[in-house]
Amino acid sequence: MPINYTRVLSGNVILPVLFGIIVIGFAQLSFAEELESATFIAVNEEKFEQPQSRHSYQQVVIFGYIEDYSRGSQITFVIIAPDKSQIEITTYAARNGDIYTPIHITGDSQIGIHQLILKYQDEEIASTLFEILENQ
């Protein structure tokens, strides 16, 4: 029995599918707006390859958002290396709480998983991980 495409494309199928797409679109939009207002920290990639030379580097971009940020207040990034050594970077967020800070991975950077902690007003408010892989 041949398929009647006119009937399949009629309102019996298209309207429910179109309604479903619209509902999913609005749900994703409201979820995205909710994420924008929540404090978070991230890096542009989860895994980075260690440069071969100590004179070359790979840039890592730390980005995020601080909810209820007070303009001019310092923020601190704490990077904990695999050997538990720490590096602290103090900077500022944008007036609206957005964070954007580049750092460099060099040939001297430790191989392994690094923890990145965001501190604001002497309190840890977010964290993430990234990994430096041995150069192949």
GROMACS .gro file of N, CA and C in nm:
model
  408
    1MET      N    1   0.084  -0.117   0.000
    1MET     CA    2   0.000   0.000   0.000
    1MET      C    3   0.089   0.124   0.000
    2PRO      N    4   0.075   0.214  -0.093
    2PRO     CA    5   0.160   0.334  -0.101
    2PRO      C    6   0.127   0.433   0.010
    3ILE      N    7   0.230   0.509   0.050
    3ILE     CA    8   0.214   0.609   0.156
    3ILE      C    9   0.156   0.736   0.095
    4ASN      N   10   0.056   0.790   0.157
    4ASN     CA   11  -0.005   0.914   0.113
    4ASN      C   12   0.066   1.030   0.185
    5TYR      N   13   0.164   1.090   0.118
    5TYR     CA   14   0.244   1.195   0.180
    5TYR      C   15   0.162   1.320   0.211
    6THR      N   16   0.057   1.343   0.137
    6THR     CA   17  -0.027   1.458   0.164
    6THR      C   18  -0.089   1.446   0.302
    7ARG      N   19  -0.130   1.326   0.336
    7ARG     CA   20  -0.192   1.306   0.467
    7ARG      C   21  -0.086   1.313   0.579
    8VAL      N   22   0.034   1.258   0.554
    8VAL     CA   23   0.139   1.260   0.655
    8VAL      C   24   0.181   1.404   0.685
    9LEU      N   25   0.186   1.487   0.581
    9LEU     CA   26   0.229   1.626   0.598
    9LEU      C   27   0.115   1.718   0.640
   10SER      N   28  -0.002   1.662   0.659
   10SER     CA   29  -0.115   1.745   0.699
   10SER      C   30  -0.100   1.788   0.844
   11GLY      N   31  -0.196   1.862   0.892
   11GLY     CA   32  -0.194   1.914   1.027
   11GLY      C   33  -0.191   1.807   1.134
   12ASN      N   34  -0.230   1.684   1.100
   12ASN     CA   35  -0.230   1.576   1.199
   12ASN      C   36  -0.090   1.548   1.253
   13VAL      N   37   0.012   1.568   1.173
   13VAL     CA   38   0.148   1.539   1.214
   13VAL      C   39   0.228   1.666   1.237
   14ILE      N   40   0.215   1.760   1.150
   14ILE     CA   41   0.299   1.879   1.155
   14ILE      C   42   0.271   1.964   1.279
   15LEU      N   43   0.148   1.986   1.314
   15LEU     CA   44   0.119   2.072   1.428
   15LEU      C   45   0.176   2.017   1.559
   16PRO      N   46   0.158   1.889   1.592
   16PRO     CA   47   0.219   1.840   1.717
   16PRO      C   48   0.372   1.847   1.714
   17VAL      N   49   0.433   1.819   1.600
   17VAL     CA   50   0.579   1.825   1.589
   17VAL      C   51   0.626   1.970   1.604
   18LEU      N   52   0.560   2.062   1.539
   18LEU     CA   53   0.594   2.203   1.549
   18LEU      C   54   0.576   2.253   1.693
   19PHE      N   55   0.469   2.213   1.757
   19PHE     CA   56   0.446   2.251   1.896
   19PHE      C   57   0.558   2.196   1.986
   20GLY      N   58   0.599   2.072   1.963
   20GLY     CA   59   0.708   2.011   2.041
   20GLY      C   60   0.838   2.086   2.023
   21ILE      N   61   0.868   2.126   1.902
   21ILE     CA   62   0.991   2.201   1.875
   21ILE      C   63   0.988   2.336   1.946
   22ILE      N   64   0.875   2.402   1.944
   22ILE     CA   65   0.863   2.533   2.010
   22ILE      C   66   0.879   2.518   2.161
   23VAL      N   67   0.816   2.416   2.219
   23VAL     CA   68   0.826   2.395   2.364
   23VAL      C   69   0.970   2.366   2.404
   24ILE      N   70   1.039   2.280   2.329
   24ILE     CA   71   1.178   2.248   2.358
   24ILE      C   72   1.266   2.372   2.344
   25GLY      N   73   1.241   2.452   2.243
   25GLY     CA   74   1.318   2.575   2.222
   25GLY      C   75   1.304   2.671   2.340
   26PHE      N   76   1.183   2.691   2.388
   26PHE     CA   77   1.162   2.780   2.503
   26PHE      C   78   1.226   2.721   2.629
   27ALA      N   79   1.218   2.590   2.646
   27ALA     CA   80   1.280   2.527   2.764
   27ALA      C   81   1.431   2.547   2.762
   28GLN      N   82   1.493   2.531   2.646
   28GLN     CA   83   1.638   2.550   2.636
   28GLN      C   84   1.675   2.696   2.658
   29LEU      N   85   1.596   2.787   2.607
   29LEU     CA   86   1.623   2.930   2.624
   29LEU      C   87   1.617   2.968   2.771
   30SER      N   88   1.515   2.922   2.842
   30SER     CA   89   1.505   2.957   2.983
   30SER      C   90   1.615   2.890   3.064
   31PHE      N   91   1.658   2.770   3.026
   31PHE     CA   92   1.769   2.703   3.093
   31PHE      C   93   1.898   2.780   3.070
   32ALA      N   94   1.920   2.829   2.949
   32ALA     CA   95   2.041   2.907   2.918
   32ALA      C   96   2.043   3.036   2.997
   33GLU      N   97   1.928   3.103   3.010
   33GLU     CA   98   1.923   3.226   3.089
   33GLU      C   99   1.952   3.197   3.235
   34GLU      N  100   1.906   3.081   3.284
   34GLU     CA  101   1.932   3.043   3.422
   34GLU      C  102   2.081   3.020   3.444
   35LEU      N  103   2.149   2.958   3.346
   35LEU     CA  104   2.292   2.934   3.357
   35LEU      C  105   2.371   3.064   3.360
   36GLU      N  106   2.327   3.163   3.282
   36GLU     CA  107   2.399   3.289   3.276
   36GLU      C  108   2.399   3.359   3.412
   37SER      N  109   2.300   3.335   3.494
   37SER     CA  110   2.293   3.405   3.622
   37SER      C  111   2.353   3.324   3.737
   38ALA      N  112   2.403   3.205   3.710
   38ALA     CA  113   2.464   3.123   3.814
   38ALA      C  114   2.617   3.135   3.806
   39THR      N  115   2.682   3.140   3.920
   39THR     CA  116   2.827   3.149   3.926
   39THR      C  117   2.889   3.022   3.870
   40PHE      N  118   2.990   3.038   3.783
   40PHE     CA  119   3.062   2.922   3.730
   40PHE      C  120   3.200   2.964   3.685
   41ILE      N  121   3.286   2.863   3.666
   41ILE     CA  122   3.419   2.884   3.610
   41ILE      C  123   3.447   2.767   3.516
   42ALA      N  124   3.517   2.796   3.405
   42ALA     CA  125   3.547   2.693   3.306
   42ALA      C  126   3.675   2.731   3.232
   43VAL      N  127   3.725   2.639   3.152
   43VAL     CA  128   3.838   2.667   3.063
   43VAL      C  129   3.795   2.634   2.921
   44ASN      N  130   3.864   2.692   2.824
   44ASN     CA  131   3.821   2.677   2.686
   44ASN      C  132   3.835   2.534   2.632
   45GLU      N  133   3.918   2.452   2.694
   45GLU     CA  134   3.930   2.310   2.658
   45GLU      C  135   3.957   2.232   2.786
   46GLU      N  136   3.921   2.106   2.785
   46GLU     CA  137   3.946   2.023   2.904
   46GLU      C  138   4.085   1.963   2.904
   47LYS      N  139   4.143   1.944   2.785
   47LYS     CA  140   4.275   1.882   2.774
   47LYS      C  141   4.364   1.966   2.685
   48PHE      N  142   4.488   1.985   2.731
   48PHE     CA  143   4.587   2.065   2.657
   48PHE      C  144   4.714   1.983   2.644
   49GLU      N  145   4.777   1.994   2.529
   49GLU     CA  146   4.903   1.924   2.508
   49GLU      C  147   5.018   2.015   2.551
   50GLN      N  148   5.107   1.961   2.631
   50GLN     CA  149   5.222   2.037   2.678
   50GLN      C  150   5.310   2.074   2.559
   51PRO      N  151   5.351   2.198   2.546
   51PRO     CA  152   5.441   2.238   2.437
   51PRO      C  153   5.575   2.165   2.447
   52GLN      N  154   5.640   2.142   2.332
   52GLN     CA  155   5.767   2.071   2.329
   52GLN      C  156   5.881   2.156   2.384
   53SER      N  157   5.877   2.283   2.358
   53SER     CA  158   5.986   2.372   2.397
   53SER      C  159   5.946   2.457   2.517
   54ARG      N  160   6.042   2.489   2.601
   54ARG     CA  161   6.011   2.576   2.714
   54ARG      C  162   5.990   2.720   2.667
   55HIS      N  163   6.024   2.750   2.542
   55HIS     CA  164   6.008   2.885   2.488
   55HIS      C  165   5.876   2.904   2.414
   56SER      N  166   5.802   2.795   2.393
   56SER     CA  167   5.670   2.807   2.331
   56SER      C  168   5.564   2.783   2.438
   57TYR      N  169   5.443   2.821   2.410
   57TYR     CA  170   5.336   2.804   2.507
   57TYR      C  171   5.205   2.776   2.436
   58GLN      N  172   5.110   2.730   2.515
   58GLN     CA  173   4.973   2.713   2.468
   58GLN      C  174   4.885   2.795   2.561
   59GLN      N  175   4.795   2.872   2.504
   59GLN     CA  176   4.710   2.959   2.585
   59GLN      C  177   4.586   2.885   2.635
   60VAL      N  178   4.558   2.899   2.762
   60VAL     CA  179   4.437   2.847   2.824
   60VAL      C  180   4.353   2.969   2.863
   61VAL      N  181   4.227   2.968   2.829
   61VAL     CA  182   4.140   3.080   2.864
   61VAL      C  183   4.047   3.036   2.976
   62ILE      N  184   4.058   3.106   3.088
   62ILE     CA  185   3.968   3.086   3.201
   62ILE      C  186   3.853   3.184   3.182
   63PHE      N  187   3.730   3.133   3.187
   63PHE     CA  188   3.615   3.221   3.174
   63PHE      C  189   3.507   3.178   3.271
   64GLY      N  190   3.413   3.265   3.296
   64GLY     CA  191   3.304   3.231   3.386
   64GLY      C  192   3.222   3.352   3.421
   65TYR      N  193   3.153   3.339   3.533
   65TYR     CA  194   3.062   3.443   3.577
   65TYR      C  195   3.050   3.438   3.729
   66ILE      N  196   3.045   3.555   3.793
   66ILE     CA  197   3.022   3.563   3.937
   66ILE      C  198   2.891   3.636   3.960
   67GLU      N  199   2.797   3.565   4.017
   67GLU     CA  200   2.668   3.624   4.050
   67GLU      C  201   2.688   3.724   4.165
   68ASP      N  202   2.622   3.835   4.159
   68ASP     CA  203   2.630   3.939   4.264
   68ASP      C  204   2.772   3.993   4.283
   69TYR      N  205   2.843   4.010   4.174
   69TYR     CA  206   2.979   4.064   4.180
   69TYR      C  207   2.973   4.213   4.211
   70SER      N  208   3.058   4.259   4.301
   70SER     CA  209   3.070   4.402   4.333
   70SER      C  210   3.185   4.460   4.252
   71ARG      N  211   3.155   4.557   4.171
   71ARG     CA  212   3.255   4.618   4.083
   71ARG      C  213   3.378   4.661   4.162
   72GLY      N  214   3.495   4.623   4.109
   72GLY     CA  215   3.621   4.660   4.172
   72GLY      C  216   3.672   4.561   4.276
   73SER      N  217   3.594   4.458   4.305
   73SER     CA  218   3.637   4.357   4.402
   73SER      C  219   3.731   4.257   4.337
   74GLN      N  220   3.835   4.220   4.407
   74GLN     CA  221   3.931   4.124   4.354
   74GLN      C  222   3.874   3.983   4.356
   75ILE      N  223   3.916   3.905   4.255
   75ILE     CA  224   3.888   3.762   4.252
   75ILE      C  225   4.022   3.691   4.245
   76THR      N  226   4.025   3.568   4.290
   76THR     CA  227   4.149   3.491   4.288
   76THR      C  228   4.123   3.355   4.224
   77PHE      N  229   4.213   3.318   4.134
   77PHE     CA  230   4.214   3.183   4.078
   77PHE      C  231   4.325   3.107   4.149
   78VAL      N  232   4.296   2.991   4.198
   78VAL     CA  233   4.397   2.904   4.257
   78VAL      C  234   4.408   2.784   4.165
   79ILE      N  235   4.528   2.762   4.112
   79ILE     CA  236   4.554   2.647   4.027
   79ILE      C  237   4.636   2.547   4.107
   80ILE      N  238   4.580   2.429   4.129
   80ILE     CA  239   4.648   2.326   4.206
   80ILE      C  240   4.699   2.220   4.107
   81ALA      N  241   4.831   2.207   4.100
   81ALA     CA  242   4.896   2.114   4.008
   81ALA      C  243   4.888   1.971   4.063
   82PRO      N  244   4.921   1.873   3.980
   82PRO     CA  245   4.917   1.733   4.024
   82PRO      C  246   5.004   1.705   4.148
   83ASP      N  247   5.114   1.778   4.166
   83ASP     CA  248   5.200   1.756   4.283
   83ASP      C  249   5.152   1.836   4.405
   84LYS      N  250   5.031   1.895   4.395
   84LYS     CA  251   4.967   1.972   4.501
   84LYS      C  252   5.027   2.111   4.522
   85SER      N  253   5.123   2.152   4.439
   85SER     CA  254   5.172   2.290   4.445
   85SER      C  255   5.061   2.382   4.392
   86GLN      N  256   5.064   2.508   4.438
   86GLN     CA  257   4.958   2.601   4.402
   86GLN      C  258   5.013   2.729   4.342
   87ILE      N  259   4.937   2.782   4.248
   87ILE     CA  260   4.965   2.914   4.192
   87ILE      C  261   4.838   2.996   4.212
   88GLU      N  262   4.853   3.118   4.262
   88GLU     CA  263   4.738   3.207   4.279
   88GLU      C  264   4.750   3.324   4.183
   89ILE      N  265   4.641   3.353   4.116
   89ILE     CA  266   4.633   3.466   4.024
   89ILE      C  267   4.520   3.556   4.073
   90THR      N  268   4.552   3.680   4.104
   90THR     CA  269   4.452   3.775   4.151
   90THR      C  270   4.421   3.872   4.038
   91THR      N  271   4.292   3.894   4.015
   91THR     CA  272   4.249   3.983   3.907
   91THR      C  273   4.112   4.039   3.941
   92TYR      N  274   4.043   4.092   3.842
   92TYR     CA  275   3.910   4.149   3.860
   92TYR      C  276   3.817   4.092   3.755
   93ALA      N  277   3.690   4.088   3.786
   93ALA     CA  278   3.589   4.051   3.687
   93ALA      C  279   3.539   4.179   3.621
   94ALA      N  280   3.466   4.164   3.513
   94ALA     CA  281   3.403   4.280   3.450
   94ALA      C  282   3.292   4.332   3.542
   95ARG      N  283   3.246   4.449   3.516
   95ARG     CA  284   3.145   4.512   3.602
   95ARG      C  285   3.020   4.425   3.618
   96ASN      N  286   2.985   4.346   3.515
   96ASN     CA  287   2.865   4.261   3.524
   96ASN      C  288   2.895   4.123   3.583
   97GLY      N  289   3.022   4.097   3.622
   97GLY     CA  290   3.058   3.969   3.682
   97GLY      C  291   3.120   3.869   3.588
   98ASP      N  292   3.134   3.904   3.459
   98ASP     CA  293   3.197   3.813   3.363
   98ASP      C  294   3.347   3.802   3.390
   99ILE      N  295   3.400   3.681   3.370
   99ILE     CA  296   3.542   3.654   3.393
   99ILE      C  297   3.604   3.611   3.260
  100TYR      N  298   3.722   3.664   3.233
  100TYR     CA  299   3.799   3.622   3.115
  100TYR      C  300   3.945   3.647   3.145
  101THR      N  301   4.023   3.540   3.161
  101THR     CA  302   4.165   3.553   3.191
  101THR      C  303   4.244   3.447   3.116
  102PRO      N  304   4.338   3.486   3.031
  102PRO     CA  305   4.425   3.387   2.965
  102PRO      C  306   4.546   3.353   3.054
  103ILE      N  307   4.586   3.228   3.051
  103ILE     CA  308   4.711   3.184   3.116
  103ILE      C  309   4.785   3.099   3.014
  104HIS      N  310   4.913   3.072   3.041
  104HIS     CA  311   4.994   2.996   2.946
  104HIS      C  312   5.043   2.865   3.005
  105ILE      N  313   5.039   2.761   2.921
  105ILE     CA  314   5.099   2.632   2.954
  105ILE      C  315   5.231   2.627   2.877
  106THR      N  316   5.338   2.595   2.948
  106THR     CA  317   5.470   2.590   2.884
  106THR      C  318   5.526   2.448   2.892
  107GLY      N  319   5.643   2.431   2.840
  107GLY     CA  320   5.712   2.301   2.848
  107GLY      C  321   5.745   2.264   2.991
  108ASP      N  322   5.745   2.360   3.083
  108ASP     CA  323   5.771   2.334   3.224
  108ASP      C  324   5.645   2.299   3.303
  109SER      N  325   5.528   2.314   3.241
  109SER     CA  326   5.403   2.286   3.312
  109SER      C  327   5.392   2.136   3.341
  110GLN      N  328   5.335   2.105   3.458
  110GLN     CA  329   5.325   1.965   3.500
  110GLN      C  330   5.221   1.888   3.419
  111ILE      N  331   5.255   1.765   3.386
  111ILE     CA  332   5.164   1.674   3.319
  111ILE      C  333   5.063   1.624   3.422
  112GLY      N  334   4.937   1.616   3.385
  112GLY     CA  335   4.834   1.562   3.474
  112GLY      C  336   4.716   1.655   3.490
  113ILE      N  337   4.631   1.620   3.586
  113ILE     CA  338   4.507   1.694   3.610
  113ILE      C  339   4.533   1.808   3.708
  114HIS      N  340   4.487   1.925   3.667
  114HIS     CA  341   4.501   2.047   3.747
  114HIS      C  342   4.361   2.091   3.791
  115GLN      N  343   4.351   2.134   3.916
  115GLN     CA  344   4.225   2.187   3.966
  115GLN      C  345   4.232   2.338   3.963
  116LEU      N  346   4.124   2.399   3.919
  116LEU     CA  347   4.113   2.545   3.912
  116LEU      C  348   3.999   2.588   4.004
  117ILE      N  349   4.033   2.670   4.103
  117ILE     CA  350   3.934   2.715   4.202
  117ILE      C  351   3.917   2.865   4.189
  118LEU      N  352   3.793   2.911   4.190
  118LEU     CA  353   3.759   3.052   4.187
  118LEU      C  354   3.724   3.095   4.329
  119LYS      N  355   3.797   3.196   4.379
  119LYS     CA  356   3.771   3.250   4.513
  119LYS      C  357   3.726   3.395   4.500
  120TYR      N  358   3.622   3.428   4.576
  120TYR     CA  359   3.569   3.564   4.578
  120TYR      C  360   3.531   3.596   4.722
  121GLN      N  361   3.579   3.707   4.771
  121GLN     CA  362   3.556   3.749   4.909
  121GLN      C  363   3.602   3.638   5.006
  122ASP      N  364   3.722   3.585   4.979
  122ASP     CA  365   3.787   3.482   5.061
  122ASP      C  366   3.707   3.352   5.072
  123GLU      N  367   3.622   3.326   4.975
  123GLU     CA  368   3.540   3.205   4.977
  123GLU      C  369   3.552   3.133   4.843
  124GLU      N  370   3.568   3.001   4.846
  124GLU     CA  371   3.569   2.921   4.723
  124GLU      C  372   3.426   2.913   4.671
  125ILE      N  373   3.405   2.964   4.549
  125ILE     CA  374   3.267   2.968   4.499
  125ILE      C  375   3.245   2.881   4.376
  126ALA      N  376   3.353   2.836   4.311
  126ALA     CA  377   3.338   2.749   4.194
  126ALA      C  378   3.471   2.682   4.166
  127SER      N  379   3.467   2.570   4.096
  127SER     CA  380   3.591   2.503   4.056
  127SER      C  381   3.568   2.418   3.932
  128THR      N  382   3.678   2.384   3.867
  128THR     CA  383   3.675   2.296   3.752
  128THR      C  384   3.810   2.228   3.740
  129LEU      N  385   3.823   2.138   3.646
  129LEU     CA  386   3.948   2.065   3.622
  129LEU      C  387   3.990   2.081   3.478
  130PHE      N  388   4.120   2.074   3.454
  130PHE     CA  389   4.172   2.060   3.317
  130PHE      C  390   4.296   1.972   3.325
  131GLU      N  391   4.331   1.916   3.211
  131GLU     CA  392   4.442   1.821   3.208
  131GLU      C  393   4.547   1.864   3.107
  132ILE      N  394   4.673   1.850   3.147
  132ILE     CA  395   4.785   1.875   3.057
  132ILE      C  396   4.840   1.739   3.019
  133LEU      N  397   4.840   1.713   2.888
  133LEU     CA  398   4.885   1.585   2.835
  133LEU      C  399   5.030   1.595   2.790
  134GLU      N  400   5.100   1.485   2.800
  134GLU     CA  401   5.237   1.481   2.753
  134GLU      C  402   5.238   1.495   2.603
  135ASN      N  403   5.330   1.576   2.552
  135ASN     CA  404   5.341   1.599   2.409
  135ASN      C  405   5.380   1.470   2.339
  136GLN      N  406   5.309   1.436   2.236
  136GLN     CA  407   5.334   1.311   2.162
  136GLN      C  408   5.439   1.331   2.056
   0.00000   0.00000   0.00000
